Short mmCIF file of C-alpha atoms and ligand atoms in Angstrom, two decimals:
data_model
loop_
_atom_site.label_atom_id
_atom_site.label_comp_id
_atom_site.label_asym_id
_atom_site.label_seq_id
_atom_site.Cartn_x
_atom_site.Cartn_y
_atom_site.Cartn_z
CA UNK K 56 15.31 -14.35 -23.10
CA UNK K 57 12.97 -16.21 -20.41
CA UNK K 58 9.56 -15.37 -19.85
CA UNK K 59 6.96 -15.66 -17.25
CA UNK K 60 3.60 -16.93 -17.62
CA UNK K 61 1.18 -16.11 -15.12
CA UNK K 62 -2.43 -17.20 -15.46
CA UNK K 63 -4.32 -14.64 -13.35
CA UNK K 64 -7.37 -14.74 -11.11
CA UNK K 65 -5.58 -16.42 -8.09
CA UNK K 66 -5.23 -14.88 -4.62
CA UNK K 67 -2.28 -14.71 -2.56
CA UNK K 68 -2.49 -15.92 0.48
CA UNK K 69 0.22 -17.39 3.13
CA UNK K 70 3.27 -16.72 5.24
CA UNK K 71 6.46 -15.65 3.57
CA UNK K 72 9.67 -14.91 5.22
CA UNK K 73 11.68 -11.78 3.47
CA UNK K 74 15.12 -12.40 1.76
CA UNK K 75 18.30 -10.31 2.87
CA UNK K 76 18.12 -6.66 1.12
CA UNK K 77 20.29 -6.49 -1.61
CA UNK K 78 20.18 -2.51 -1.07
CA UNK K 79 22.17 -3.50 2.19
CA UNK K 80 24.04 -6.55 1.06
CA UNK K 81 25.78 -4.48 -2.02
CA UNK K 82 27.66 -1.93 0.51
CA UNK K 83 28.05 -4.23 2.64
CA UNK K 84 30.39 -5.97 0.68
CA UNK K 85 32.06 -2.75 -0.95
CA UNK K 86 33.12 -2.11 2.33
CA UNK K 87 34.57 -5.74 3.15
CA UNK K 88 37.33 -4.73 1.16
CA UNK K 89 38.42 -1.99 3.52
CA UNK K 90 39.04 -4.87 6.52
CA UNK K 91 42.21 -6.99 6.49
CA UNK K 92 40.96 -10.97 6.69
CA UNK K 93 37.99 -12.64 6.20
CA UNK K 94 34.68 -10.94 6.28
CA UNK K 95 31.62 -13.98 6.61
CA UNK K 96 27.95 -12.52 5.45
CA UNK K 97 24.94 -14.35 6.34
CA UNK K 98 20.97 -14.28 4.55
CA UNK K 99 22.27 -13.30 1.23
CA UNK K 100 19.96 -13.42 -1.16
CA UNK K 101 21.18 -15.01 -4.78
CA UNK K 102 20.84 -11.88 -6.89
CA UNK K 103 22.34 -11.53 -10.05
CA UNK K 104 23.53 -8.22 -8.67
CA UNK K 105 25.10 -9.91 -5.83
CA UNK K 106 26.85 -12.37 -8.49
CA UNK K 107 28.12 -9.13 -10.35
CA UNK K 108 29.41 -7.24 -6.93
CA UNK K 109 31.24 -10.64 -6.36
CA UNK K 110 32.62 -11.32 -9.52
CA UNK K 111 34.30 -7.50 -10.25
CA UNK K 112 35.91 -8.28 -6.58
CA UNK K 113 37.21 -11.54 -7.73
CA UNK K 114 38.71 -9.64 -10.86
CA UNK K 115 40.43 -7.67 -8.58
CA UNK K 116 42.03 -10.26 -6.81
CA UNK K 117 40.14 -10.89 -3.47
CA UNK K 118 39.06 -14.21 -2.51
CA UNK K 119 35.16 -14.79 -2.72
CA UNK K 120 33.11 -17.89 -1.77
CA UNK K 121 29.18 -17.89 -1.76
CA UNK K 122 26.89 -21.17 -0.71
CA UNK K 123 23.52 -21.54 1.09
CA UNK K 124 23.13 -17.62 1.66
CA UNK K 125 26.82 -17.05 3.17
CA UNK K 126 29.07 -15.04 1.47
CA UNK K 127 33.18 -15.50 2.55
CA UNK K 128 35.31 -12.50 1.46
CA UNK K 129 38.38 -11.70 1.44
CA UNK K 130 40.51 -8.62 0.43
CA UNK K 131 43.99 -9.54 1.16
CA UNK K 132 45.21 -10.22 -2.10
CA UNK K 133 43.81 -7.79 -3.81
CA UNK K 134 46.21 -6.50 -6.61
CA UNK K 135 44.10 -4.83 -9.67
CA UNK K 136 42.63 -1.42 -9.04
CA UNK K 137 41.22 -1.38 -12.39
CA UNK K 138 38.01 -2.76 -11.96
CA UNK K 139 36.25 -5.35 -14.37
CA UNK K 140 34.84 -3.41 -17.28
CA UNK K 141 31.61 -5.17 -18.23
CA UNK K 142 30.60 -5.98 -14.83
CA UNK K 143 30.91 -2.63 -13.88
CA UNK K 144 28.58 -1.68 -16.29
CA UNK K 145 25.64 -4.00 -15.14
CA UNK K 146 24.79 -2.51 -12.52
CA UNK K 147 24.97 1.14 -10.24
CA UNK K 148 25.97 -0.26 -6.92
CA UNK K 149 29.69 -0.75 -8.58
CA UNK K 150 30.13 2.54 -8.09
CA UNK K 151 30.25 2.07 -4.12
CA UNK K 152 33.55 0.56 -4.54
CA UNK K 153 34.92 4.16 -5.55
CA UNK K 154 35.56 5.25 -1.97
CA UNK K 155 36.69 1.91 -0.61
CA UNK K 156 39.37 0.51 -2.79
CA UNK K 157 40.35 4.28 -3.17
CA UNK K 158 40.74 4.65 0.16
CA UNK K 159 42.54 1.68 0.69
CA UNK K 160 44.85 1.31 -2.47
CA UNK K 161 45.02 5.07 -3.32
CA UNK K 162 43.83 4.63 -6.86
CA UNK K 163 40.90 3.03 -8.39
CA UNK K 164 39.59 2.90 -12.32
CA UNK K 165 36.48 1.98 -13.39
CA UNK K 166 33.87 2.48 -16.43
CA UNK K 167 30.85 4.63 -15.52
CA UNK K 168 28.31 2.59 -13.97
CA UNK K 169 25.30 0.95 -15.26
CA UNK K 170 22.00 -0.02 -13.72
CA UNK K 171 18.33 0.19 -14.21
CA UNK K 172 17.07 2.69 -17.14
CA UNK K 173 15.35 4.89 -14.95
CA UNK K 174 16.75 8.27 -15.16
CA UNK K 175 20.88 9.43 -16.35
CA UNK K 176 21.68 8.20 -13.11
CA UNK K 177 24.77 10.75 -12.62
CA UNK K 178 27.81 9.93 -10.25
CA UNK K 179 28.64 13.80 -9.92
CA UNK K 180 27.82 14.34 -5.87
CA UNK K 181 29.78 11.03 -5.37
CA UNK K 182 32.76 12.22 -7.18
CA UNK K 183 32.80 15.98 -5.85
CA UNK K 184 32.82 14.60 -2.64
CA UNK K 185 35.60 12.59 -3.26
CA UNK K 186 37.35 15.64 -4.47
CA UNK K 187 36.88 17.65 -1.46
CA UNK K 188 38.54 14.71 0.31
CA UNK K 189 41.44 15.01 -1.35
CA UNK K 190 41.01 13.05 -4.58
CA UNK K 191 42.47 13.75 -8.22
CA UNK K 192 39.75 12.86 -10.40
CA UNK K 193 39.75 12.49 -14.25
CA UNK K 194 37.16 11.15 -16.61
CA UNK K 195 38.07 10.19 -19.82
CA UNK K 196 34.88 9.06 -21.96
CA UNK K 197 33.77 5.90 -20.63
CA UNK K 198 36.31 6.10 -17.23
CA UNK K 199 36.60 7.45 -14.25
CA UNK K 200 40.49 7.75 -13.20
CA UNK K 201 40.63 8.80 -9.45
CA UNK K 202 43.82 8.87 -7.63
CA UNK K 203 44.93 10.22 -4.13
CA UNK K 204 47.67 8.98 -1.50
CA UNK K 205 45.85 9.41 1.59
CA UNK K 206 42.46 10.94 1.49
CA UNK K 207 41.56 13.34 4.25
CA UNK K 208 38.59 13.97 6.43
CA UNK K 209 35.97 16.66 5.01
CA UNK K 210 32.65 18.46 5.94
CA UNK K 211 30.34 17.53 2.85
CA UNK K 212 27.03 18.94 2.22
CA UNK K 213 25.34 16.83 -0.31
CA UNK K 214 22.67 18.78 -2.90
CA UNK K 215 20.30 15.90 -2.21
CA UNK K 216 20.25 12.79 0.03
CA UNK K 217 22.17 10.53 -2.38
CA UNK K 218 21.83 7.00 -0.30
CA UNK K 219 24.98 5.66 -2.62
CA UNK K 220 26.54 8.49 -2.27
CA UNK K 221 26.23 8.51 1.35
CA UNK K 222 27.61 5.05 1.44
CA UNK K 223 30.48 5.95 -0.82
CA UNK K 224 31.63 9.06 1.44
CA UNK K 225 31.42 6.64 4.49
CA UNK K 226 33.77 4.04 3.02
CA UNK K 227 36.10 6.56 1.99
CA UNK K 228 35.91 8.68 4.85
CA UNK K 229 36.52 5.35 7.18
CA UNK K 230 40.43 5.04 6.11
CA UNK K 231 40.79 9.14 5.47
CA UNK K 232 43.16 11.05 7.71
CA UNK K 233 41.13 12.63 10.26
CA UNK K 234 36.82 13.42 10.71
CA UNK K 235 34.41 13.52 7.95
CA UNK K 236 31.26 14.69 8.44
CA UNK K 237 28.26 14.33 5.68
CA UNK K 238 25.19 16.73 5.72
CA UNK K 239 22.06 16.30 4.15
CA UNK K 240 23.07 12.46 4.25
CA UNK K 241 20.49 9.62 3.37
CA UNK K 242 18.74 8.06 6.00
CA UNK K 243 17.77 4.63 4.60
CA UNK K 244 17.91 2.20 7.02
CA UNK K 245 20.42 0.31 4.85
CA UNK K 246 22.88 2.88 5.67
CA UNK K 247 22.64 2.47 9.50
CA UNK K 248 23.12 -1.15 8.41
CA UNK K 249 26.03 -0.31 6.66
CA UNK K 250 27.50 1.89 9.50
CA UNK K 251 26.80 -0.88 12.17
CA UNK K 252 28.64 -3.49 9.96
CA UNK K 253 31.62 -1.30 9.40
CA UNK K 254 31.52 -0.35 13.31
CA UNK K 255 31.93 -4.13 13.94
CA UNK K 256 35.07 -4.11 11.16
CA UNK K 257 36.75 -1.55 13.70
CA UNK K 258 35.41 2.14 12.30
CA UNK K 259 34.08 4.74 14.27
CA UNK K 260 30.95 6.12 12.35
CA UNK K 261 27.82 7.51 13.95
CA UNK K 262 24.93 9.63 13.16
CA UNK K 263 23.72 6.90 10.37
CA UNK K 264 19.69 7.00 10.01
CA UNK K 265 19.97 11.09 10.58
CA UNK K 266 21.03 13.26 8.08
CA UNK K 267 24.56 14.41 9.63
CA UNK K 268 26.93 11.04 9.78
CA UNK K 269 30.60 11.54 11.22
CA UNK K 270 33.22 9.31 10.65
CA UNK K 271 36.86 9.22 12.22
CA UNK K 272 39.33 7.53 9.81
CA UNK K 273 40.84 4.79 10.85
CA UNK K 274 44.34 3.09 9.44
CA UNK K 275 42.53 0.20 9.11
CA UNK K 276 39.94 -2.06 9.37
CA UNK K 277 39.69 -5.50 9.80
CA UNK K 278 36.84 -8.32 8.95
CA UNK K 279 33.57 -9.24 10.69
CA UNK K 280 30.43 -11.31 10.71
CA UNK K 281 27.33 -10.10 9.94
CA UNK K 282 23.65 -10.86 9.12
CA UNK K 283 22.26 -9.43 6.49
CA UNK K 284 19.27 -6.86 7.05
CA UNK K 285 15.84 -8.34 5.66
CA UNK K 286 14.41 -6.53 2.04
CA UNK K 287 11.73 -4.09 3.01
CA UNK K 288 11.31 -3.65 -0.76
CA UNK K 289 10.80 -7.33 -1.44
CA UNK K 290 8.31 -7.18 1.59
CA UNK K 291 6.67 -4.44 0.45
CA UNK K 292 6.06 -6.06 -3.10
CA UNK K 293 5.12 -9.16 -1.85
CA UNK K 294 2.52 -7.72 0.27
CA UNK K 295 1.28 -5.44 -2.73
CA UNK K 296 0.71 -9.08 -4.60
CA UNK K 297 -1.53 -10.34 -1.60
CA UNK K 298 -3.22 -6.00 -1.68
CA UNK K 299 -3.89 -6.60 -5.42
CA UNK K 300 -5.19 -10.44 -5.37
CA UNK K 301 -7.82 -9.95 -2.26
CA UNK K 302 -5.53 -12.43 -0.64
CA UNK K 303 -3.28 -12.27 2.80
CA UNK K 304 0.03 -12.68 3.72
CA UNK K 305 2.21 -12.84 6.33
CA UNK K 306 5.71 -11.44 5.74
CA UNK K 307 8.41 -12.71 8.06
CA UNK K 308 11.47 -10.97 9.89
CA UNK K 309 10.61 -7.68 8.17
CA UNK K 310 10.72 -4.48 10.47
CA UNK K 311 7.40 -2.53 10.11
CA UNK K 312 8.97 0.81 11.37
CA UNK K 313 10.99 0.59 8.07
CA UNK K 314 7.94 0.77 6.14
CA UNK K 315 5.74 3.43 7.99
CA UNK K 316 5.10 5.55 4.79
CA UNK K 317 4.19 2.01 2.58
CA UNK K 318 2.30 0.90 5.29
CA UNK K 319 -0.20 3.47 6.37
CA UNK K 320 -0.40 3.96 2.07
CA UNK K 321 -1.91 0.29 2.11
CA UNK K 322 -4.19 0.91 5.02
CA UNK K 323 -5.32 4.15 3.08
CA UNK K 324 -6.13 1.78 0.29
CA UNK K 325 -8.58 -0.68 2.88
CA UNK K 326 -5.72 -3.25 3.69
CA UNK K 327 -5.66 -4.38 7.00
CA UNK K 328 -1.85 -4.62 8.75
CA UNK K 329 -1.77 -6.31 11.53
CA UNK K 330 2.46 -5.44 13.13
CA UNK K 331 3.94 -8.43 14.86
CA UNK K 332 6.38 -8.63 16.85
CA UNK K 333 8.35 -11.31 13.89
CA UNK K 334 6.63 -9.72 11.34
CA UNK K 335 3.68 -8.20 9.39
CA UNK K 336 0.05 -9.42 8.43
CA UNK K 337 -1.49 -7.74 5.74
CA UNK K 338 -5.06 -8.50 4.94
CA UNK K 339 -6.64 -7.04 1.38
CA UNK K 340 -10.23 -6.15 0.93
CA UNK K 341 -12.06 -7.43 -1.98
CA UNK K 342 -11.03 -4.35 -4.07
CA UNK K 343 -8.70 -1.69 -2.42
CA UNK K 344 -9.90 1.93 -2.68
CA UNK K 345 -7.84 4.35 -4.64
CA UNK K 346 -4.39 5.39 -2.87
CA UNK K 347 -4.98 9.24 -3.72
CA UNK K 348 -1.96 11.03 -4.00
CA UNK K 349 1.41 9.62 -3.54
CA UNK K 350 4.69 11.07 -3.59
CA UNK K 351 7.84 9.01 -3.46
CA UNK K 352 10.91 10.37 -1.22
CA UNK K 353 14.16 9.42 0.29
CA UNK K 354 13.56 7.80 3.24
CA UNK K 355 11.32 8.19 5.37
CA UNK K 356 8.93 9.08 2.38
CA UNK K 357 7.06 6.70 0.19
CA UNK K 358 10.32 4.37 -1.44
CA UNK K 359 10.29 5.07 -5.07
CA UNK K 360 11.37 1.27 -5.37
CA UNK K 361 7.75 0.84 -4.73
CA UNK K 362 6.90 3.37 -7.12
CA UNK K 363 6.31 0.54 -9.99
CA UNK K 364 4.28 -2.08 -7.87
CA UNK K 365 2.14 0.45 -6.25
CA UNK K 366 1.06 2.07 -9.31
CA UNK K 367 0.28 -1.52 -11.13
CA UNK K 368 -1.48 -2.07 -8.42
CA UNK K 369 -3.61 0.75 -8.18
CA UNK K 370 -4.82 0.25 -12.01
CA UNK K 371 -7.69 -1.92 -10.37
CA UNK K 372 -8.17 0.03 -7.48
CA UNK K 373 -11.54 1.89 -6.89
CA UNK K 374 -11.00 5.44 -7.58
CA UNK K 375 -8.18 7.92 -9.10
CA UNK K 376 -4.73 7.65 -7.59
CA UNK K 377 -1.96 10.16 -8.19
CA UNK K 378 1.55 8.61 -7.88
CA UNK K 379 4.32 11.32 -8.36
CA UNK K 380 7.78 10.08 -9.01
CA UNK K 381 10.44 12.53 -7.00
CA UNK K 382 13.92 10.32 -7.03
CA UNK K 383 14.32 9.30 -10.69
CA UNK K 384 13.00 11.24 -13.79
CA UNK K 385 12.30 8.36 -15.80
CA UNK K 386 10.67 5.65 -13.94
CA UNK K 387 7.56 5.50 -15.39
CA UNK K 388 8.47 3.18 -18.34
CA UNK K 389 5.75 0.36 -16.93
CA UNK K 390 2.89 2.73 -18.22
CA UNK K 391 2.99 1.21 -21.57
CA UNK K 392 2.71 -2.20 -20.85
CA UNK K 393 0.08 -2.10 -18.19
CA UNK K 394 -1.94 0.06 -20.89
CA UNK K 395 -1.64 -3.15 -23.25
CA UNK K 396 -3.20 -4.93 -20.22
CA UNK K 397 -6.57 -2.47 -20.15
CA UNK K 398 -4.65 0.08 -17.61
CA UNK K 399 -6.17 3.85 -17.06
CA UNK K 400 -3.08 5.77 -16.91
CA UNK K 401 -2.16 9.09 -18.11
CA UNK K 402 1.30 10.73 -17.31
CA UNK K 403 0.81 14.58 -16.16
CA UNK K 404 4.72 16.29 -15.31
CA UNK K 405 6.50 13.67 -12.60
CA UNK K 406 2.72 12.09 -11.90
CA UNK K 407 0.98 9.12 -13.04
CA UNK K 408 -2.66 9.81 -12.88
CA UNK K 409 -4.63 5.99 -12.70
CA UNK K 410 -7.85 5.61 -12.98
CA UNK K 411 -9.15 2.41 -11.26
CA UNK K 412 -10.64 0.51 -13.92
CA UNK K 413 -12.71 -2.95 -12.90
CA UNK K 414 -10.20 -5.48 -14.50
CA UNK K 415 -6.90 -6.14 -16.39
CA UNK K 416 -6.41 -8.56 -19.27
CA UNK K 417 -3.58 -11.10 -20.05
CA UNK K 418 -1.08 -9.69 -22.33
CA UNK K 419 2.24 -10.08 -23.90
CA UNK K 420 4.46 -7.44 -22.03
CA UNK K 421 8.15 -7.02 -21.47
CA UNK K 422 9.85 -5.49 -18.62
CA UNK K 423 12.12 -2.89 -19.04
CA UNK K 424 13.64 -2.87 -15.50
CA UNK K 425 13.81 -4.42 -12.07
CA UNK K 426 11.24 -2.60 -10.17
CA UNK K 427 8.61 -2.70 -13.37
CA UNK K 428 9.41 -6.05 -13.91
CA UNK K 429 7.97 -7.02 -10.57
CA UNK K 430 4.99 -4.27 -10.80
CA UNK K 431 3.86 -6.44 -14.44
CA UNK K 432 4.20 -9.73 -12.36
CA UNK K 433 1.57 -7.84 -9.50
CA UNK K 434 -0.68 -6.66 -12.64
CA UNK K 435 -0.19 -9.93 -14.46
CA UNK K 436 -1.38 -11.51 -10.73
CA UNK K 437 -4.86 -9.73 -10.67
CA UNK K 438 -5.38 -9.89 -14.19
CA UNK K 439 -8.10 -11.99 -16.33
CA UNK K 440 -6.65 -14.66 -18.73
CA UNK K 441 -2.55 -15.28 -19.48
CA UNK K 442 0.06 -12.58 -18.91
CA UNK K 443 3.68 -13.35 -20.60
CA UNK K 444 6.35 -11.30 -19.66
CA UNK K 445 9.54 -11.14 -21.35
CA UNK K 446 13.12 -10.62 -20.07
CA UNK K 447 12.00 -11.14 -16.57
CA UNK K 448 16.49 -12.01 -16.17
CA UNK K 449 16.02 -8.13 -14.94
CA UNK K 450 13.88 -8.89 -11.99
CA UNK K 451 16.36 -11.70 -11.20
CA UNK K 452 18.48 -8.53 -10.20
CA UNK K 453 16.24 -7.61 -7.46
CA UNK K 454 14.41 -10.93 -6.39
CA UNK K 455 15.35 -14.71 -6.12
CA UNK K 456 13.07 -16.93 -7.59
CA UNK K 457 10.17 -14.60 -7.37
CA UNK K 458 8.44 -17.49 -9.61
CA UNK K 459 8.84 -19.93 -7.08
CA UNK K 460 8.23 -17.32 -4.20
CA UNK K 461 4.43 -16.74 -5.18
CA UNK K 462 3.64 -19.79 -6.70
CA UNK K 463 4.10 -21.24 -2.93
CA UNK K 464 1.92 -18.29 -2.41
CA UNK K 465 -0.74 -19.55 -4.66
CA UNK K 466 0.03 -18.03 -7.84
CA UNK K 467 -0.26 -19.88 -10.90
CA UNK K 468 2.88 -18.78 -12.31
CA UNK K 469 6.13 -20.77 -14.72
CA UNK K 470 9.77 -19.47 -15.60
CA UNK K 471 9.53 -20.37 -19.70
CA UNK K 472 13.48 -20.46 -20.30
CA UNK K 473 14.57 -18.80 -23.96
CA UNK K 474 14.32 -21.72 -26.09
CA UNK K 475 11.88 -24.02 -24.02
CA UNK K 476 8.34 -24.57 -24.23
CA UNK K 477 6.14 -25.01 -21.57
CA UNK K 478 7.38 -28.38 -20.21
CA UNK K 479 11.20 -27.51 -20.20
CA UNK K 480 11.53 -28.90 -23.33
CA UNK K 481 13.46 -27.66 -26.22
CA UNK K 482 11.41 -26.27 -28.80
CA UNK K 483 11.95 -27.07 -32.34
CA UNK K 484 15.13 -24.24 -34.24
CA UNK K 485 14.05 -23.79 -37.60
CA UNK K 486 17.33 -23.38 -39.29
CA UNK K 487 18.34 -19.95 -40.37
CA UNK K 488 18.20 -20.82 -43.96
CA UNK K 489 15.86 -23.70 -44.87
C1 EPZ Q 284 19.98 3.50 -4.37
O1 EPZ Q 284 20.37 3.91 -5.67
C2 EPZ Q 284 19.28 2.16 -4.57
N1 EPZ Q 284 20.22 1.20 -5.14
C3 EPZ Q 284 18.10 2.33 -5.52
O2 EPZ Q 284 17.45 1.07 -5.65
C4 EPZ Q 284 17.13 3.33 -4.89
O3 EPZ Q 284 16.06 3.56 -5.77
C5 EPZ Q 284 17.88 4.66 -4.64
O4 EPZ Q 284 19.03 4.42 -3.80
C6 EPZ Q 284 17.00 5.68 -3.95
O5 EPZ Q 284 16.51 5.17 -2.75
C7 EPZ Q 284 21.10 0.58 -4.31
O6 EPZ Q 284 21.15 0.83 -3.11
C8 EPZ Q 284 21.99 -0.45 -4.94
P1 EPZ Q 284 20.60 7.86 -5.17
P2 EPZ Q 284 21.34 5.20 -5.86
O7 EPZ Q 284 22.04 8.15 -5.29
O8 EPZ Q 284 22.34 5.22 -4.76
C9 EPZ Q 284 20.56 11.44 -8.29
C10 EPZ Q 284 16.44 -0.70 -6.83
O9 EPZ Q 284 15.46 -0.80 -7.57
N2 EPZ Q 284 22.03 11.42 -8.16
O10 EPZ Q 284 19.91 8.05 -3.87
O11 EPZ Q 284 21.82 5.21 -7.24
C11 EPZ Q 284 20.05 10.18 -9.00
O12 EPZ Q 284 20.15 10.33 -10.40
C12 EPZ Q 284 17.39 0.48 -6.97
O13 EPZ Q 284 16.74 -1.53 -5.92
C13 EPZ Q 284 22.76 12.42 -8.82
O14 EPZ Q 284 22.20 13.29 -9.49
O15 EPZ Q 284 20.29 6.38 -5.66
C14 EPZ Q 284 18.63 10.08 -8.53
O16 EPZ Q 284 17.83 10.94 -9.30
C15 EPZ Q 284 16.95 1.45 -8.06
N3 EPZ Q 284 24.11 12.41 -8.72
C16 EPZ Q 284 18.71 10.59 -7.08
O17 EPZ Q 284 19.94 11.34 -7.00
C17 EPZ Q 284 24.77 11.46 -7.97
O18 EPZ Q 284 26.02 11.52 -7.90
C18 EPZ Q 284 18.75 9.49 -6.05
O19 EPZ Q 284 19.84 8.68 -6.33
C19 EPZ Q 284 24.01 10.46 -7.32
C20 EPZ Q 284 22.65 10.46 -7.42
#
């Protein structure tokens, strides 16, 4: 299992230019598969996740090729509709390849899908929405069996603003017989990305980035080109590393309108954001004030995939901050390690109540997903002495090379891998039985 090592104290400081959003590039290419030839994706970021999405398409028979941030796909000889079992199960986003290859093959199979452990994670408004289009659905244990010969256009009113779900319906709904209009739809901006792309493929989708999208079904779609939306999430992080280090940084080809609610929450906490017109300045005080309270939301609310950093953050913030968690009922699983680290936290309902305290410690932590992964890296950042953190392989689902990301930011940090030491070398296996 690698490990980090970050020796804290350091501030970071310096210009940074965001990766491509794997929250964008992951429907993206679900949806490739709906358009006949070659689609060509450019600024995408090498994500484990991204490696996954690829290789259960691969297993499926389409033709995938991915160098220096371009991705080449293509769907044409696509046979299996039973997708790839383990792969499935790494991560959520497999489950956006429901509606497409349904909708293009009339049947798909696949396990239930996996992802962070940050709440049960149900699939229930994606598949009831499926059903209303037409779909025969079974679930056996572990599988989800859905079949239909031509799915049909559908008014759907979703019970919350599911953004994969959302994404799901408009993939299906793209190759369905007729309109299909979602209510209550997500407005991430990753779904107007997603609606723009498959525009360009030949679909006729609008509304994206409001909560009523309609889509006209198409017979079919063919590839494009695109350029991958930048990660407001990585952005945001990054920024929360120069907030929590009394450093600065200048985050590259990020749009600040994506961010409004992260944003004005750093300026709250005495961070000074300058918007430009290729990117965003953030300047930190010496210690931020306390946030308050902060409620995470679908978009445009506070992101809860900055849920993690803010609150590790906040630990050494002056003041009391309430962060509430509103998306996922379990993602407060960083609590316990940032308490090893001297944290002042105490969980009240869906709220984490933090009570600045002056400094954190080094410790020995391990992160338990992607988004508190990155939020022990921020705390490990700020903190006094050594911080290892163990199977940081889940943050490589969310960020590339964040080690080498902030050390050119200043931070003193090292990627141990499982059975090296310090200097790459191999450290000395005691025999099982010696
Ligand atoms: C997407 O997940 C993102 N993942 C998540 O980012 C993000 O946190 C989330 O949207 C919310 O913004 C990708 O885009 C790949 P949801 P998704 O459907 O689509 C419940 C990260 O760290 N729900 O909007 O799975 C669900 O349990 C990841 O990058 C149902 O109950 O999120 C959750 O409580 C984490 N039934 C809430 O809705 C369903 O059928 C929001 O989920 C679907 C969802």
């Amino acid at each position: 299992m690698d490990t980090y090592q970050i020796s804290g104290g350091g501030r970071i400081d310096g210009t940074v230019c965001a990766a491509g959003a794997k929250n964008a590039l992951l429907p993206l290419l679900a949806a490739s598969v709906l358009g006949k030839g070659e689609s060509v994706l450019h600024n995408c970021p090498a994500l484990s996740d991204v490696y996954a999405m690829l290789g259960i398409l691969e297993a499926a028979g389409c033709r995938t090729e991915f160098s220096d941030g371009n991705i080449r796909i293509c769907p044409d000889g696509m046979k299996e509709t039973f997708l790839h079992g383990d792969l499935v199960k790494q991560m959520r986003s497999s489950v956006f390849l429901l509606g497409p290859v349904l909708a293009l093959k009339g049947s798909v199979c696949m396990g239930f899908p996996g992802g962070c452990a940050i709440g049960r994670r149900p699939v229930d408004i994606h598949l009831s929405a499926l059903r209303k289009m037409g779909a025969d659905i079974e679930k056996r244990e572990e599988t989800i069996i859905c079949r239909c010969e031509r799915l049909r256009g559908a008014v759907i009113r979703l019970p919350f603003p599911s953004v994969g779900a959302t994404e799901n319906i408009m993939m299906a709904a793209a190759l369905a017989d007729g309109i299909t209009v979602i209510r209550n739809a997500a407005r991430e901006p990753e779904i107007e990305e997603l609606q723009n792309f498959m525009n360009k493929m030949g679909a006729e989708i609008c509304g994206a980035g409001t909560s009523v999208i309609i889509i006209a079904g198409k017979k079919r779609l063919s590839g494009a080109e695109w350029n991958v939306m930048s990660d407001r999430i990585e952005a945001g992080t990054l920024i929360l590393a120069a907030a929590v280090t009394g450093g600065r940084i200048f985050v590259k080809n990020v749009r600040a309108e994506y961010m409004e609610a992260f944003l004005s929450c750093m300026e709250a906490c005495g961070m000074r954001i300058d918007v430009r017109q290729d990117g965003i300045e953030a300047a930190a005080p010496h210690r931020l004030k306390a946030a308050g309270k902060v409620p995470t939301g679908p978009y445009p609310g506070f992101p809860t995939d900055l849920q993690s950093q803010l609150l590790a953050v906040m630990t050494t913030a002056d003041g009391v901050s309430m962060i509430e968690e509103n998306i996922f009922e379990d993602r407060f699983k960083v609590l316990k390690p940032l308490r090893l680290m001297g944290a002042d936290i105490s969980l009240q309902g869906r709220s984490a109540c933090v009570n600045g305290v002056p400094g954190l410690h080094g410790a020995r932590v391990c992160a338990e997903d992607l988004r508190g992964g990155a939020a022990l890296v921020l705390a490990a950042l700020a903190a006094e002495g050594r911080t290892v953190i163990e199977n940081v392989t889940l943050i490589d689902r969310g960020y590339e090379k964040l080690e080498k990301t902030l050390s050119k930011l200043g931070a003193e940090m090292i990627r141990i891998k499982e059975g090296r030491d310090e200097q790459g070398k191999r450290t000395r296996q005691l025999p099982d039985i010696y």
